[in-house]
Short mmCIF file of C-alpha atoms in Angstrom, two decimals:
data_model
loop_
_atom_site.label_atom_id
_atom_site.label_comp_id
_atom_site.label_asym_id
_atom_site.label_seq_id
_atom_site.Cartn_x
_atom_site.Cartn_y
_atom_site.Cartn_z
CA MET A 25 -1.17 -28.34 -4.34
CA LEU A 26 -1.20 -25.44 -1.75
CA HIS A 27 -2.98 -22.63 -3.18
CA LEU A 28 -2.65 -19.10 -1.96
CA THR A 29 -4.87 -16.08 -2.77
CA GLU A 30 -6.09 -13.02 -1.01
CA SER A 31 -9.60 -13.32 -2.16
CA TYR A 32 -12.19 -14.01 -4.57
CA ALA A 33 -15.38 -11.85 -5.37
CA THR A 34 -18.65 -12.62 -6.55
CA ALA A 35 -20.01 -9.34 -6.27
CA GLU A 36 -19.06 -5.70 -6.16
CA VAL A 37 -18.30 -4.07 -2.84
CA ASP A 38 -17.88 -0.30 -2.00
CA LEU A 39 -14.45 0.85 -1.08
CA ASP A 40 -15.26 1.16 2.69
CA HIS A 41 -16.03 -2.48 3.04
CA TYR A 42 -12.99 -3.28 0.75
CA HIS A 43 -10.59 -1.42 3.13
CA GLN A 44 -12.44 -3.12 6.38
CA ILE A 45 -11.69 -6.59 4.96
CA HIS A 46 -8.01 -5.39 4.36
CA ARG A 47 -7.90 -4.16 8.10
CA ARG A 48 -9.17 -7.51 9.51
CA VAL A 49 -6.43 -9.65 7.14
CA ARG A 50 -3.79 -7.21 8.44
CA ARG A 51 -4.62 -8.07 11.98
CA VAL A 52 -3.79 -11.74 11.35
CA ARG A 53 -0.67 -12.86 13.42
CA PRO A 54 2.10 -13.68 12.99
CA ARG A 55 2.38 -10.97 10.47
CA HIS A 56 5.52 -12.54 9.00
CA ALA A 57 5.21 -16.18 9.00
CA PRO A 58 7.78 -18.55 7.10
CA LEU A 59 6.68 -19.87 3.70
CA ARG A 60 8.97 -22.10 1.69
CA VAL A 61 8.18 -22.38 -2.01
CA ASP A 62 10.01 -25.10 -3.99
CA THR A 63 7.53 -25.36 -6.99
CA VAL A 64 5.62 -22.95 -9.10
CA ALA A 65 2.49 -23.91 -11.08
CA LEU A 66 2.07 -22.23 -14.40
CA VAL A 67 -1.74 -22.45 -14.70
CA ASP A 68 -4.35 -21.44 -17.35
CA VAL A 69 -7.23 -19.71 -15.33
CA VAL A 70 -10.69 -19.21 -16.63
CA ALA A 71 -13.22 -17.11 -14.62
CA ASN A 72 -17.03 -17.69 -15.47
CA ASP A 73 -18.96 -14.70 -14.24
CA ALA A 74 -22.30 -16.25 -14.87
CA GLU A 75 -21.52 -19.35 -12.65
CA LYS A 76 -19.14 -17.24 -10.36
CA THR A 77 -16.45 -19.93 -10.72
CA VAL A 78 -12.86 -19.58 -11.30
CA THR A 79 -11.45 -23.01 -12.77
CA TRP A 80 -7.58 -23.78 -13.98
CA ASP A 81 -5.77 -26.19 -15.95
CA THR A 82 -2.16 -26.94 -14.96
CA LEU A 83 0.21 -26.17 -17.88
CA ALA A 84 3.56 -27.06 -16.12
CA MET A 85 5.23 -27.54 -12.70
CA ILE A 86 8.51 -25.70 -12.32
CA PRO A 87 10.68 -26.63 -9.56
CA LEU A 88 12.87 -23.75 -8.01
CA GLY A 89 16.44 -24.54 -6.56
CA SER A 90 18.33 -27.64 -6.63
CA LEU A 91 17.36 -31.14 -5.55
CA PRO A 92 19.12 -32.75 -2.75
CA ALA A 93 22.11 -34.96 -3.63
#
């Protein structure tokens, strides 16, 4: 399963550091890369602050569009 996310945090950062990270991400080329999404996963997400983990259980897979004939 392809998983897209902007970031995960394990500690607080100040606003200047946050902006530096986002400036670097915005410099990535190509800025507009094509992406096809044909399924969406409905997930139940649990963040564990003590262990610094994020886990999830897939509840449903939802296909988008129509299936080829």
